[in-house]
Amino acid sequence: MRFTLSSTALSSKLVALSRVINSKNALPILGDFVFDVKGQTLSLTASDSENTMHTSVELAESDGDGRFAIGSHNLLEAVKGFSEQPITLDVDFQTNIAKISYQNGLFSLPIESADEYPIAQTVSDGATTIVISNQLLSENINRSIFATAQDELRPVMNGIYFDLTPDCLAVVASDGHKLVRNKIYTIKSEQPAAFILPKKPAGLLKNLLGKDGGDVVIRFDERNAEINYGDGIIQCRLIEGRYPNYNSVIPQNNPNELRADRNGLLAALRRVQPFANESSNLIRFHVEGSTLQLDAEDYDFSKTATERMTCDYNGQPMSIGFKGSSFIEVLGNFDCPEVIIQLADPSRAGLVLPSEQPDGQDVLMLMMPMLIND
């Protein structure tokens, strides 16, 4: 079997697929790409057994159909350096060798039978379908993934929760200390449904989704999801279990409201945070009148830092403690000029909102407070 295609088209597809492959695999063949030629189309597959990615590329020439697996590492390293040019693969199923020829040379690699490659679990016929724009899904994953946990005892916290209700689609992530909730009002369903997308396929989508304006189709059942993002398909096993009631931890009455320049607050926190205690990372926020004061201290190493900035504040004078690194992450995942921080009292969670909500959405981030010694 012999076929020819663009080197850069092949390289870009293999780079995207390679992100799903683990460095160590229980099955050696999971370190391979699967090539499947049918007519003038080459389908490419990579998997880690729980997540499988499929994509395809048009061929310039092909003299037959066939399917084989080839080691990912050597092939990827070889084709990554090519400038745009046609490359031809001659595959000999008798000797199990693929010869790859290009303008200035040729190399050969062993191939394996693709029949041994594990088949991905498909979603059932009664699966729920969500259609969401490429850009909207990309924004929501980017905004949420940082808040997922690495919790062996509560694996449900290790992914992004998609909660489809009659009012909206809520995209939620939390590690118990911080929480992100995005409501998308343009997507809703009279039949409620939900799934927890693990961090790895969420990270793959974060890198794959662009701003091409197309739609992403997500089909899911209780165990598996199939995500068609236009340029390919990801099939993944979902995290099973019941996600905590995220709405119950969001305080409803927050009479004290602070409005501050996001970049200014972010820069101030980055300056003050290195002086905080290394284990607690506590930063004290004291707000009174039109002044927000940030204090960090580490008496073990005789380090302290204080910075003041102007803000708009309506409420009682208050001191509240937050974890500096987490607050920096929260602010870094907004793209608005100003943020609104809503507070009830020093023992209750603080809410961080954008000064202007995106169209058709309601974005909210929550920070649990830390105990401070006055």
GROMACS .gro file of C-alpha atoms in nm:
model
  374
    1MET     CA    1   0.000   0.000   0.000
    2ARG     CA    2   0.128   0.344  -0.098
    3PHE     CA    3  -0.013   0.689  -0.020
    4THR     CA    4   0.104   1.053  -0.034
    5LEU     CA    5   0.003   1.354   0.175
    6SER     CA    6   0.120   1.696   0.296
    7SER     CA    7   0.397   1.682   0.555
    8THR     CA    8   0.267   1.977   0.759
    9ALA     CA    9  -0.089   1.839   0.759
   10LEU     CA   10   0.039   1.507   0.894
   11SER     CA   11   0.271   1.674   1.145
   12SER     CA   12   0.000   1.902   1.292
   13LYS     CA   13  -0.243   1.611   1.331
   14LEU     CA   14   0.018   1.386   1.495
   15VAL     CA   15   0.127   1.661   1.739
   16ALA     CA   16  -0.237   1.706   1.849
   17LEU     CA   17  -0.289   1.329   1.885
   18SER     CA   18   0.038   1.277   2.073
   19ARG     CA   19  -0.096   1.470   2.375
   20VAL     CA   20  -0.329   1.181   2.462
   21ILE     CA   21  -0.051   0.919   2.469
   22ASN     CA   22   0.102   0.840   2.810
   23SER     CA   23   0.479   0.811   2.855
   24LYS     CA   24   0.425   0.466   3.014
   25ASN     CA   25   0.152   0.232   2.891
   26ALA     CA   26   0.011  -0.094   3.028
   27LEU     CA   27  -0.024  -0.211   2.665
   28PRO     CA   28   0.284  -0.136   2.447
   29ILE     CA   29   0.063  -0.075   2.142
   30LEU     CA   30  -0.089   0.229   2.319
   31GLY     CA   31   0.242   0.402   2.241
   32ASP     CA   32   0.148   0.386   1.869
   33PHE     CA   33  -0.059   0.589   1.625
   34VAL     CA   34  -0.313   0.391   1.424
   35PHE     CA   35  -0.324   0.472   1.050
   36ASP     CA   36  -0.642   0.370   0.862
   37VAL     CA   37  -0.652   0.444   0.488
   38LYS     CA   38  -0.989   0.430   0.312
   39GLY     CA   39  -1.011   0.581  -0.035
   40GLN     CA   40  -0.856   0.928  -0.030
   41THR     CA   41  -0.883   0.973   0.349
   42LEU     CA   42  -0.634   0.882   0.621
   43SER     CA   43  -0.790   0.839   0.967
   44LEU     CA   44  -0.551   0.869   1.262
   45THR     CA   45  -0.613   0.743   1.617
   46ALA     CA   46  -0.427   0.767   1.950
   47SER     CA   47  -0.536   0.648   2.294
   48ASP     CA   48  -0.436   0.597   2.658
   49SER     CA   49  -0.720   0.338   2.700
   50GLU     CA   50  -0.949   0.586   2.884
   51ASN     CA   51  -0.930   0.870   2.629
   52THR     CA   52  -0.922   0.814   2.253
   53MET     CA   53  -0.870   1.078   1.985
   54HIS     CA   54  -0.959   1.041   1.617
   55THR     CA   55  -0.879   1.282   1.336
   56SER     CA   56  -0.845   1.259   0.959
   57VAL     CA   57  -0.648   1.412   0.673
   58GLU     CA   58  -0.707   1.411   0.297
   59LEU     CA   59  -0.455   1.222   0.085
   60ALA     CA   60  -0.304   1.353  -0.237
   61GLU     CA   61  -0.269   0.998  -0.376
   62SER     CA   62  -0.354   0.648  -0.258
   63ASP     CA   63  -0.341   0.308  -0.428
   64GLY     CA   64  -0.536   0.099  -0.176
   65ASP     CA   65  -0.691   0.063   0.167
   66GLY     CA   66  -0.522  -0.068   0.480
   67ARG     CA   67  -0.481  -0.030   0.857
   68PHE     CA   68  -0.166  -0.048   1.073
   69ALA     CA   69  -0.007   0.090   1.392
   70ILE     CA   70   0.328   0.270   1.405
   71GLY     CA   71   0.537   0.389   1.703
   72SER     CA   72   0.450   0.748   1.794
   73HIS     CA   73   0.781   0.881   1.924
   74ASN     CA   74   1.015   0.819   1.629
   75LEU     CA   75   0.755   0.910   1.366
   76LEU     CA   76   0.661   1.233   1.542
   77GLU     CA   77   1.024   1.342   1.586
   78ALA     CA   78   1.094   1.269   1.219
   79VAL     CA   79   0.798   1.454   1.064
   80LYS     CA   80   0.797   1.753   1.304
   81GLY     CA   81   1.102   1.905   1.136
   82PHE     CA   82   0.974   1.890   0.777
   83SER     CA   83   0.899   2.203   0.577
   84GLU     CA   84   0.583   2.188   0.362
   85GLN     CA   85   0.633   1.911   0.104
   86PRO     CA   86   0.467   1.588  -0.009
   87ILE     CA   87   0.570   1.275   0.178
   88THR     CA   88   0.496   0.921   0.066
   89LEU     CA   89   0.444   0.614   0.285
   90ASP     CA   90   0.512   0.272   0.130
   91VAL     CA   91   0.368   0.010   0.364
   92ASP     CA   92   0.469  -0.354   0.323
   93PHE     CA   93   0.241  -0.583   0.524
   94GLN     CA   94   0.460  -0.885   0.446
   95THR     CA   95   0.775  -0.746   0.611
   96ASN     CA   96   0.583  -0.511   0.850
   97ILE     CA   97   0.792  -0.213   0.741
   98ALA     CA   98   0.676   0.138   0.643
   99LYS     CA   99   0.915   0.341   0.425
  100ILE     CA  100   0.862   0.717   0.444
  101SER     CA  101   1.019   0.911   0.156
  102TYR     CA  102   1.043   1.288   0.120
  103GLN     CA  103   1.231   1.539  -0.098
  104ASN     CA  104   1.579   1.481   0.042
  105GLY     CA  105   1.571   1.133   0.185
  106LEU     CA  106   1.397   0.828   0.322
  107PHE     CA  107   1.353   0.647   0.653
  108SER     CA  108   1.179   0.325   0.752
  109LEU     CA  109   1.000   0.216   1.068
  110PRO     CA  110   0.844  -0.111   1.184
  111ILE     CA  111   0.466  -0.137   1.190
  112GLU     CA  112   0.229  -0.352   1.396
  113SER     CA  113  -0.112  -0.500   1.334
  114ALA     CA  114  -0.382  -0.252   1.434
  115ASP     CA  115  -0.612  -0.542   1.521
  116GLU     CA  116  -0.454  -0.553   1.868
  117TYR     CA  117  -0.539  -0.188   1.934
  118PRO     CA  118  -0.811  -0.148   2.203
  119ILE     CA  119  -1.150  -0.026   2.081
  120ALA     CA  120  -1.288   0.280   2.258
  121GLN     CA  121  -1.617   0.252   2.450
  122THR     CA  122  -1.898   0.421   2.259
  123VAL     CA  123  -2.188   0.613   2.411
  124SER     CA  124  -2.529   0.443   2.422
  125ASP     CA  125  -2.816   0.519   2.182
  126GLY     CA  126  -3.006   0.707   2.452
  127ALA     CA  127  -2.721   0.955   2.507
  128THR     CA  128  -2.785   1.322   2.589
  129THR     CA  129  -2.658   1.573   2.331
  130ILE     CA  130  -2.527   1.925   2.394
  131VAL     CA  131  -2.438   2.155   2.103
  132ILE     CA  132  -2.211   2.442   2.206
  133SER     CA  133  -2.003   2.686   2.005
  134ASN     CA  134  -1.632   2.613   1.981
  135GLN     CA  135  -1.539   2.950   2.132
  136LEU     CA  136  -1.789   2.927   2.419
  137LEU     CA  137  -1.667   2.581   2.524
  138SER     CA  138  -1.304   2.695   2.497
  139GLU     CA  139  -1.373   3.001   2.718
  140ASN     CA  140  -1.550   2.794   2.981
  141ILE     CA  141  -1.284   2.523   2.999
  142ASN     CA  142  -1.007   2.785   3.019
  143ARG     CA  143  -1.195   2.966   3.294
  144SER     CA  144  -1.266   2.651   3.499
  145ILE     CA  145  -0.987   2.396   3.466
  146PHE     CA  146  -0.751   2.570   3.712
  147ALA     CA  147  -1.004   2.515   3.995
  148THR     CA  148  -1.022   2.135   3.959
  149ALA     CA  149  -0.876   1.927   4.241
  150GLN     CA  150  -0.615   1.651   4.267
  151ASP     CA  151  -0.805   1.456   4.531
  152GLU     CA  152  -0.762   1.079   4.561
  153LEU     CA  153  -1.039   1.051   4.822
  154ARG     CA  154  -1.297   1.253   4.623
  155PRO     CA  155  -1.233   1.181   4.254
  156VAL     CA  156  -1.552   1.365   4.153
  157MET     CA  157  -1.370   1.692   4.233
  158ASN     CA  158  -1.095   1.611   3.981
  159GLY     CA  159  -1.296   1.714   3.677
  160ILE     CA  160  -1.521   1.983   3.531
  161TYR     CA  161  -1.892   1.933   3.606
  162PHE     CA  162  -2.140   2.006   3.325
  163ASP     CA  163  -2.488   2.047   3.476
  164LEU     CA  164  -2.767   2.078   3.218
  165THR     CA  165  -3.091   2.214   3.368
  166PRO     CA  166  -3.416   2.372   3.241
  167ASP     CA  167  -3.260   2.717   3.309
  168CYS     CA  168  -2.906   2.687   3.175
  169LEU     CA  169  -2.591   2.481   3.133
  170ALA     CA  170  -2.372   2.531   3.441
  171VAL     CA  171  -1.999   2.456   3.404
  172VAL     CA  172  -1.849   2.407   3.751
  173ALA     CA  173  -1.508   2.327   3.899
  174SER     CA  174  -1.392   2.327   4.261
  175ASP     CA  175  -1.111   2.195   4.480
  176GLY     CA  176  -1.292   2.275   4.809
  177HIS     CA  177  -1.103   2.605   4.857
  178LYS     CA  178  -1.203   2.784   4.540
  179LEU     CA  179  -1.498   2.735   4.306
  180VAL     CA  180  -1.584   2.848   3.953
  181ARG     CA  181  -1.942   2.847   3.826
  182ASN     CA  182  -2.028   2.956   3.471
  183LYS     CA  183  -2.394   2.967   3.372
  184ILE     CA  184  -2.468   2.959   2.997
  185TYR     CA  185  -2.828   3.067   2.947
  186THR     CA  186  -2.838   2.991   2.573
  187ILE     CA  187  -2.809   2.615   2.643
  188LYS     CA  188  -3.081   2.445   2.847
  189SER     CA  189  -3.290   2.128   2.854
  190GLU     CA  190  -3.624   2.032   3.002
  191GLN     CA  191  -3.465   1.694   3.077
  192PRO     CA  192  -3.189   1.757   3.336
  193ALA     CA  193  -2.861   1.572   3.278
  194ALA     CA  194  -2.503   1.605   3.402
  195PHE     CA  195  -2.154   1.462   3.360
  196ILE     CA  196  -1.805   1.511   3.505
  197LEU     CA  197  -1.537   1.558   3.239
  198PRO     CA  198  -1.194   1.442   3.367
  199LYS     CA  199  -0.907   1.690   3.367
  200LYS     CA  200  -0.708   1.518   3.088
  201PRO     CA  201  -0.971   1.536   2.810
  202ALA     CA  202  -1.060   1.888   2.931
  203GLY     CA  203  -0.692   1.984   2.891
  204LEU     CA  204  -0.682   1.823   2.545
  205LEU     CA  205  -0.986   2.026   2.440
  206LYS     CA  206  -0.830   2.342   2.583
  207ASN     CA  207  -0.539   2.299   2.339
  208LEU     CA  208  -0.751   2.185   2.044
  209LEU     CA  209  -1.040   2.431   2.044
  210GLY     CA  210  -0.987   2.745   1.844
  211LYS     CA  211  -1.199   3.042   1.757
  212ASP     CA  212  -1.325   2.917   1.421
  213GLY     CA  213  -1.690   2.976   1.511
  214GLY     CA  214  -1.795   2.615   1.453
  215ASP     CA  215  -2.002   2.404   1.690
  216VAL     CA  216  -1.888   2.126   1.923
  217VAL     CA  217  -2.129   1.833   1.970
  218ILE     CA  218  -2.105   1.654   2.306
  219ARG     CA  219  -2.290   1.321   2.343
  220PHE     CA  220  -2.278   1.154   2.684
  221ASP     CA  221  -2.434   0.881   2.894
  222GLU     CA  222  -2.359   0.768   3.250
  223ARG     CA  223  -2.010   0.636   3.172
  224ASN     CA  224  -1.873   0.780   2.848
  225ALA     CA  225  -1.870   1.095   2.638
  226GLU     CA  226  -1.803   1.157   2.270
  227ILE     CA  227  -1.696   1.511   2.181
  228ASN     CA  228  -1.693   1.605   1.813
  229TYR     CA  229  -1.499   1.932   1.780
  230GLY     CA  230  -1.504   1.959   1.399
  231ASP     CA  231  -1.141   1.868   1.337
  232GLY     CA  232  -1.173   1.536   1.518
  233ILE     CA  233  -1.342   1.336   1.792
  234ILE     CA  234  -1.247   1.265   2.154
  235GLN     CA  235  -1.403   0.962   2.325
  236CYS     CA  236  -1.347   0.954   2.699
  237ARG     CA  237  -1.452   0.771   3.013
  238LEU     CA  238  -1.631   1.003   3.255
  239ILE     CA  239  -1.575   1.034   3.629
  240GLU     CA  240  -1.854   0.843   3.799
  241GLY     CA  241  -2.014   0.964   4.121
  242ARG     CA  242  -2.232   1.242   4.257
  243TYR     CA  243  -2.094   1.595   4.236
  244PRO     CA  244  -2.143   1.802   4.556
  245ASN     CA  245  -2.426   2.057   4.567
  246TYR     CA  246  -2.221   2.355   4.452
  247ASN     CA  247  -2.508   2.606   4.485
  248SER     CA  248  -2.535   2.542   4.860
  249VAL     CA  249  -2.186   2.685   4.928
  250ILE     CA  250  -2.246   3.011   4.739
  251PRO     CA  251  -2.357   3.278   4.992
  252GLN     CA  252  -2.662   3.472   4.875
  253ASN     CA  253  -2.655   3.788   5.089
  254ASN     CA  254  -2.328   3.979   5.063
  255PRO     CA  255  -2.388   4.339   5.168
  256ASN     CA  256  -2.023   4.448   5.148
  257GLU     CA  257  -1.913   4.512   4.788
  258LEU     CA  258  -1.567   4.610   4.670
  259ARG     CA  259  -1.484   4.711   4.313
  260ALA     CA  260  -1.117   4.718   4.209
  261ASP     CA  261  -0.898   4.734   3.902
  262ARG     CA  262  -0.824   4.369   3.819
  263ASN     CA  263  -0.471   4.416   3.684
  264GLY     CA  264  -0.379   4.652   3.969
  265LEU     CA  265  -0.501   4.407   4.235
  266LEU     CA  266  -0.331   4.116   4.056
  267ALA     CA  267   0.001   4.302   4.043
  268ALA     CA  268  -0.025   4.401   4.410
  269LEU     CA  269  -0.097   4.043   4.517
  270ARG     CA  270   0.201   3.916   4.316
  271ARG     CA  271   0.427   4.164   4.494
  272VAL     CA  272   0.296   4.086   4.843
  273GLN     CA  273   0.250   3.707   4.814
  274PRO     CA  274   0.623   3.611   4.829
  275PHE     CA  275   0.631   3.752   5.184
  276ALA     CA  276   0.349   3.527   5.308
  277ASN     CA  277   0.408   3.221   5.522
  278GLU     CA  278   0.513   2.939   5.289
  279SER     CA  279   0.278   2.676   5.433
  280SER     CA  280  -0.039   2.886   5.470
  281ASN     CA  281   0.018   3.147   5.193
  282LEU     CA  282  -0.220   3.371   5.390
  283ILE     CA  283  -0.279   3.730   5.276
  284ARG     CA  284  -0.490   3.961   5.491
  285PHE     CA  285  -0.731   4.190   5.305
  286HIS     CA  286  -0.835   4.494   5.510
  287VAL     CA  287  -1.087   4.719   5.339
  288GLU     CA  288  -1.217   5.047   5.478
  289GLY     CA  289  -1.350   5.353   5.297
  290SER     CA  290  -1.179   5.370   4.958
  291THR     CA  291  -0.863   5.182   5.060
  292LEU     CA  292  -0.780   4.814   5.028
  293GLN     CA  293  -0.472   4.709   5.227
  294LEU     CA  294  -0.295   4.379   5.160
  295ASP     CA  295  -0.071   4.235   5.434
  296ALA     CA  296   0.155   3.930   5.424
  297GLU     CA  297   0.390   3.812   5.699
  298ASP     CA  298   0.623   3.524   5.772
  299TYR     CA  299   0.763   3.575   6.122
  300ASP     CA  300   0.972   3.258   6.098
  301PHE     CA  301   1.191   3.439   5.843
  302SER     CA  302   1.125   3.797   5.961
  303LYS     CA  303   0.944   3.889   5.638
  304THR     CA  304   0.649   4.126   5.608
  305ALA     CA  305   0.486   4.321   5.326
  306THR     CA  306   0.205   4.577   5.307
  307GLU     CA  307   0.052   4.741   5.003
  308ARG     CA  308  -0.242   4.981   4.972
  309MET     CA  309  -0.455   5.054   4.669
  310THR     CA  310  -0.764   5.261   4.605
  311CYS     CA  311  -1.097   5.090   4.544
  312ASP     CA  312  -1.471   5.155   4.552
  313TYR     CA  313  -1.619   4.998   4.865
  314ASN     CA  314  -1.969   4.997   5.005
  315GLY     CA  315  -1.983   4.822   5.339
  316GLN     CA  316  -1.850   4.787   5.690
  317PRO     CA  317  -1.473   4.799   5.756
  318MET     CA  318  -1.351   4.439   5.737
  319SER     CA  319  -1.041   4.221   5.762
  320ILE     CA  320  -1.055   3.883   5.589
  321GLY     CA  321  -0.786   3.630   5.501
  322PHE     CA  322  -0.744   3.454   5.165
  323LYS     CA  323  -0.486   3.218   5.021
  324GLY     CA  324  -0.267   3.441   4.805
  325SER     CA  325  -0.178   3.191   4.532
  326SER     CA  326  -0.544   3.091   4.486
  327PHE     CA  327  -0.660   3.453   4.465
  328ILE     CA  328  -0.394   3.522   4.201
  329GLU     CA  329  -0.524   3.223   4.000
  330VAL     CA  330  -0.883   3.347   4.029
  331LEU     CA  331  -0.797   3.699   3.908
  332GLY     CA  332  -0.576   3.560   3.631
  333ASN     CA  333  -0.870   3.367   3.486
  334PHE     CA  334  -1.086   3.675   3.430
  335ASP     CA  335  -1.039   3.897   3.127
  336CYS     CA  336  -1.238   4.200   3.245
  337PRO     CA  337  -1.087   4.540   3.342
  338GLU     CA  338  -1.249   4.546   3.688
  339VAL     CA  339  -1.366   4.285   3.937
  340ILE     CA  340  -1.635   4.302   4.204
  341ILE     CA  341  -1.562   4.126   4.535
  342GLN     CA  342  -1.870   4.057   4.747
  343LEU     CA  343  -1.824   3.983   5.117
  344ALA     CA  344  -2.060   3.895   5.402
  345ASP     CA  345  -1.826   3.855   5.701
  346PRO     CA  346  -1.472   3.720   5.764
  347SER     CA  347  -1.598   3.365   5.822
  348ARG     CA  348  -1.797   3.330   5.499
  349ALA     CA  349  -1.682   3.278   5.142
  350GLY     CA  350  -1.603   3.578   4.923
  351LEU     CA  351  -1.742   3.602   4.571
  352VAL     CA  352  -1.542   3.744   4.280
  353LEU     CA  353  -1.741   3.859   3.975
  354PRO     CA  354  -1.648   4.036   3.652
  355SER     CA  355  -1.756   4.402   3.633
  356GLU     CA  356  -1.946   4.310   3.313
  357GLN     CA  357  -2.083   3.961   3.251
  358PRO     CA  358  -2.022   3.801   2.909
  359ASP     CA  359  -2.328   3.792   2.679
  360GLY     CA  360  -2.574   3.521   2.782
  361GLN     CA  361  -2.355   3.406   3.071
  362ASP     CA  362  -2.319   3.448   3.447
  363VAL     CA  363  -1.962   3.397   3.570
  364LEU     CA  364  -1.886   3.363   3.940
  365MET     CA  365  -1.577   3.257   4.132
  366LEU     CA  366  -1.571   3.182   4.504
  367MET     CA  367  -1.286   3.190   4.756
  368MET     CA  368  -1.307   3.028   5.097
  369PRO     CA  369  -1.164   3.253   5.374
  370MET     CA  370  -0.874   3.166   5.600
  371LEU     CA  371  -0.852   3.230   5.974
  372ILE     CA  372  -0.653   3.542   6.064
  373ASN     CA  373  -0.512   3.636   6.403
  374ASP     CA  374  -0.584   4.001   6.476
   0.00000   0.00000   0.00000
